[in-house]
CSV table of C-alpha atoms in Angstrom, one decimal:
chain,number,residue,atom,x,y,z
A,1,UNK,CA,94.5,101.8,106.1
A,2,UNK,CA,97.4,99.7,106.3
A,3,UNK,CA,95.7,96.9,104.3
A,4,UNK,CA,95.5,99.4,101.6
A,5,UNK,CA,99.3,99.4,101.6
A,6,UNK,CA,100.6,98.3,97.8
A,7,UNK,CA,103.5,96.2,99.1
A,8,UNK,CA,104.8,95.0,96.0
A,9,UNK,CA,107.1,92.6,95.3
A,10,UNK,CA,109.5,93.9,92.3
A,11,UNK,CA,109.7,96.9,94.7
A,12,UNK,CA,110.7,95.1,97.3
A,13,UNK,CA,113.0,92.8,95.1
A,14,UNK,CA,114.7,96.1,94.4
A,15,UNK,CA,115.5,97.3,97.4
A,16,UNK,CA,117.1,93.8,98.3
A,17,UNK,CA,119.1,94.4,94.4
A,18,UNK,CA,117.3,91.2,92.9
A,19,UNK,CA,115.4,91.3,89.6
A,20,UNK,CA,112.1,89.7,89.5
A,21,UNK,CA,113.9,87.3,86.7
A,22,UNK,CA,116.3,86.3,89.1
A,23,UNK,CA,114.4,86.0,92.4
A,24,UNK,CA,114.1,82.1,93.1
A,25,UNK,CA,110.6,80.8,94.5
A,26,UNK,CA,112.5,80.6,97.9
A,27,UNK,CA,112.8,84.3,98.0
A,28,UNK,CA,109.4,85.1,96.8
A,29,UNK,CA,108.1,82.7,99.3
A,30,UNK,CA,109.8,84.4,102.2
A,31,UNK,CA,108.7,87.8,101.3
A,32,UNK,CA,105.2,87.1,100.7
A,33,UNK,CA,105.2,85.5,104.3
A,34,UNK,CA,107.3,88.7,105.1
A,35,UNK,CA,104.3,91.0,103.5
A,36,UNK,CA,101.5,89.0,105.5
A,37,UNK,CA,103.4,89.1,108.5
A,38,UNK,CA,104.0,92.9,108.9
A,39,UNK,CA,100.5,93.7,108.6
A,40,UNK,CA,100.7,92.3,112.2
A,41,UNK,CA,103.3,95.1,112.8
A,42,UNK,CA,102.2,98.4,110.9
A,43,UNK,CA,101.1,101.3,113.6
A,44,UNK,CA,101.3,104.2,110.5
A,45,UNK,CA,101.0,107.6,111.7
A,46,UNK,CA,101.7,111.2,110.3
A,47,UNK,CA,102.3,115.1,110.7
A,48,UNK,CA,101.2,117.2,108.0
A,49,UNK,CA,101.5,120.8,107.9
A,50,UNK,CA,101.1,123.7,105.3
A,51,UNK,CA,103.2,126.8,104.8
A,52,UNK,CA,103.6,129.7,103.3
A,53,UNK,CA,107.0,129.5,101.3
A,54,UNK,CA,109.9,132.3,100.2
A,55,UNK,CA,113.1,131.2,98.3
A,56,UNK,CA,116.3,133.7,98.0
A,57,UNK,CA,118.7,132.8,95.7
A,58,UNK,CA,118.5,129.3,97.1
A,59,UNK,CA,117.9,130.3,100.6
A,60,UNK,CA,114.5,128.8,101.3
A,61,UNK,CA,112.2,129.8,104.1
A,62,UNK,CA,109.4,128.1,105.7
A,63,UNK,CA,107.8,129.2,108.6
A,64,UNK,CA,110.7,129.6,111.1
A,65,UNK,CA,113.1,127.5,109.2
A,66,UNK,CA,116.1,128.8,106.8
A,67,UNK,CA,118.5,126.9,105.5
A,68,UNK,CA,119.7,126.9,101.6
A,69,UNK,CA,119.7,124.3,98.9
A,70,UNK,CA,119.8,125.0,95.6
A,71,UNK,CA,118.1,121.5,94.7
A,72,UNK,CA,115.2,122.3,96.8
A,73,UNK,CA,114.8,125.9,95.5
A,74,UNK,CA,114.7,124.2,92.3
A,75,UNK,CA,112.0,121.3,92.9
A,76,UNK,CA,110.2,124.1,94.7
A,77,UNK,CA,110.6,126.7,91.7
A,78,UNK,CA,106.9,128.4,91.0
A,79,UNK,CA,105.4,127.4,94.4
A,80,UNK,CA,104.7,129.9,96.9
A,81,UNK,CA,103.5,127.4,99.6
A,82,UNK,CA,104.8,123.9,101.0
A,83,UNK,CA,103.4,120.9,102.7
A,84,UNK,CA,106.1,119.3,104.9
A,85,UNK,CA,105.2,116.1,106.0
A,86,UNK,CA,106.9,113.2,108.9
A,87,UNK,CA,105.4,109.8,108.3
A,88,UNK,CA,106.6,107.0,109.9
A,89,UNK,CA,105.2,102.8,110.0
A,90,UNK,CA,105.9,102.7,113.9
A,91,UNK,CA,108.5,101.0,116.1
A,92,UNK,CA,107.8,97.5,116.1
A,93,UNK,CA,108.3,97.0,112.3
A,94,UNK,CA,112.3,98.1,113.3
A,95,UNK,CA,111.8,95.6,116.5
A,96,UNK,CA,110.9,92.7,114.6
A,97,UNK,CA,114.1,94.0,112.3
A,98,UNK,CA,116.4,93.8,114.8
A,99,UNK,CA,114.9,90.2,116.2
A,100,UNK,CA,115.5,88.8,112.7
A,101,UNK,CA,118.8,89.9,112.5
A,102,UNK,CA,119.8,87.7,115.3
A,103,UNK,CA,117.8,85.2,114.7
A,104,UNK,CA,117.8,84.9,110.9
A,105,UNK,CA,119.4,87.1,108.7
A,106,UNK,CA,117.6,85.9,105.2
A,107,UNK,CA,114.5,87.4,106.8
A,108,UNK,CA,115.7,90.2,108.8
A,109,UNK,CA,117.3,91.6,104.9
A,110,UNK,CA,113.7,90.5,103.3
A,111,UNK,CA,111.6,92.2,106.1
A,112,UNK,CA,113.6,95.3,106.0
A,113,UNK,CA,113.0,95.6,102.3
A,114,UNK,CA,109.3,95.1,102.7
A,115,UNK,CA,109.5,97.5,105.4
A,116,UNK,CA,111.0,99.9,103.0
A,117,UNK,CA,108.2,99.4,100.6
A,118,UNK,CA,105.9,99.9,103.3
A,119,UNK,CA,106.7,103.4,104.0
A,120,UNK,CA,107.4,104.1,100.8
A,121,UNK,CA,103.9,103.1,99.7
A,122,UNK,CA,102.4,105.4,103.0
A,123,UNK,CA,104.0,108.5,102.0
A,124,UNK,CA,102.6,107.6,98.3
A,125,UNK,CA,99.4,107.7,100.1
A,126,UNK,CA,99.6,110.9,101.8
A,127,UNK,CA,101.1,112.2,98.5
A,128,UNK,CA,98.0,111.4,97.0
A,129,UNK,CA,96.1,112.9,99.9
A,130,UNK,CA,97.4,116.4,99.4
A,131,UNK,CA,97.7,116.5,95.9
A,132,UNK,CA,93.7,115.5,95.4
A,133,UNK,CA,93.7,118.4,98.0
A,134,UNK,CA,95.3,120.5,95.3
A,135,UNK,CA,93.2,120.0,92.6
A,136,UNK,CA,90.5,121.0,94.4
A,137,UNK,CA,92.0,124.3,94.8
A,138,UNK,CA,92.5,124.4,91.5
A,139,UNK,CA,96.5,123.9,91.6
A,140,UNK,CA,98.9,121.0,91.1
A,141,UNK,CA,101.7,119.7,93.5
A,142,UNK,CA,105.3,118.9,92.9
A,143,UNK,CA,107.0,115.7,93.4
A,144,UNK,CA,108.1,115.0,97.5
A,145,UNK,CA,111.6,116.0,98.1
A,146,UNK,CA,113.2,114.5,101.7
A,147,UNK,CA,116.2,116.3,103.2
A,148,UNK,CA,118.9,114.4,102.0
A,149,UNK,CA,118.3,114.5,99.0
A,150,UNK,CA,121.1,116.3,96.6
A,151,UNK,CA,122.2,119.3,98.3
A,152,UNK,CA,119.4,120.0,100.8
A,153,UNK,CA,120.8,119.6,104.1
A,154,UNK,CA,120.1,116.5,106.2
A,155,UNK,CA,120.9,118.8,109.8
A,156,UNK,CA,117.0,120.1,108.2
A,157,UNK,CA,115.6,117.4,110.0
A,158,UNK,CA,115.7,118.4,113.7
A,159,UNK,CA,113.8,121.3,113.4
A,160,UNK,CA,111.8,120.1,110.3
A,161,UNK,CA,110.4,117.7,113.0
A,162,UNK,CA,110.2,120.0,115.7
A,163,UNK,CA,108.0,122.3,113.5
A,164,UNK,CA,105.4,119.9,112.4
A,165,UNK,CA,105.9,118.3,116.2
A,166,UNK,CA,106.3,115.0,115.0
A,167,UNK,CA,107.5,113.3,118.2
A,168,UNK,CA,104.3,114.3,119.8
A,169,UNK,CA,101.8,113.8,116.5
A,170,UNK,CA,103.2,110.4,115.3
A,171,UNK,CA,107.0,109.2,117.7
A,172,UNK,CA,109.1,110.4,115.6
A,173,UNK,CA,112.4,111.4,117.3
A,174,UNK,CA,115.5,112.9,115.9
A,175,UNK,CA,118.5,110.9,116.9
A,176,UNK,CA,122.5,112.1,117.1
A,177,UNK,CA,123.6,111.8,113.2
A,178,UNK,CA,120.5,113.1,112.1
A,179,UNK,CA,118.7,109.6,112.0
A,180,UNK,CA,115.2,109.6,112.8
A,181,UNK,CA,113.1,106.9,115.6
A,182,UNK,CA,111.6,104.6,114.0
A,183,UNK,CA,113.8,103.8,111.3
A,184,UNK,CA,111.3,103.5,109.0
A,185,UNK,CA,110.2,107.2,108.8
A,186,UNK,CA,110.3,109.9,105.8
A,187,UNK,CA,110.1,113.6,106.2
A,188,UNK,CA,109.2,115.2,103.3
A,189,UNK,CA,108.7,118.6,101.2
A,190,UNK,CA,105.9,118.9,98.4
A,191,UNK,CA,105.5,122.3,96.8
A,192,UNK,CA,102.0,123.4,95.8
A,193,UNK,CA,102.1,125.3,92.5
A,194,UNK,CA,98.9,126.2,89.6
């Protein structure tokens, strides 16, 4: 799966805040030796979970979770279920991070943007996942939506992980600050609608 990974390179030049037109061939040389080398690296895994949804004047419900954000209610607008998903590329991706750092800093900044691609481009892939699932079922799914994001609460994320019971499906751990182990993990929300 993970060779399937589109790690592309005016992604990850944008998450390092370098246009393609003004990348030098140093930089595109170190981050396609930074995209062959974190195939070596990759251990993607994933919860994935389906609910029932109800939204109150911005007070959203899923499952056993209630918490209110009127950006949510909004993406969420017309669905009545939810797939919440935790994906995550796997600890040794934010080891080899932290090694670069103190070894190398041009790389470390390079591999952490290719990184970022990386698990950007996973939960694209179990995006795609449930929304062929959708149209199947006849219905159509809205775009992700992470807490975080505008006003919906990143404190979400404990118990958004304890629900789909991510540390145990895929290591994903919440951390003080409401960061999540590995680094290079995404919760998500993707409303199902017709």
């Amino acid at each position: 799966m993970t060779s399937n990974l589109l790690l592309d390179t005016k992604e990850i030049l944008r998450y390092m805040g370098i246009s393609l037109q003004k990348a030098d061939s140093r930089t595109l040389s170190l981050i396609e030796e930074c995209k062959k080398e974190i195939e070596n690296y990759l251990q993607p895994r994933y919860a994935l979970l389906r609910f029932p949804l109800q939204i109150n004047q911005n007070n959203i419900t899923i499952s056993d979770l209630t918490f209110y954000s009127s950006d949510l209610a909004k993406n969420l607008s017309s669905c009545e279920e939810v797939y919440m998903f935790a994906a995550t590329i796997g600890p040794q991706v934010d080891m080899m991070i932290k090694r670069y750092q103190k070894l190398n800093m041009a790389k470390s900044v390079v591999f952490n943007a290719v990184a970022i691609t990386a698990i950007e481009a996973y939960c694209d892939f179990i995006n795609d996942q449930i929304k062929n699932q959708a149209v199947l079922e006849g219905k159509k799914l809205k775009p992700r939506y992470s807490p975080g994001y505008g006003d919906c609460p990143l404190e979400v994320q404990k118990p958004f992980l304890k629900l789909l019971n991510a540390e145990r499906l895929c290591g994903i751990v919440h951390s003080e600050g409401d960061l999540m182990i590995p680094e290079k993990s995404v919760t998500a929300f993707a409303g199902i609608y017709k």
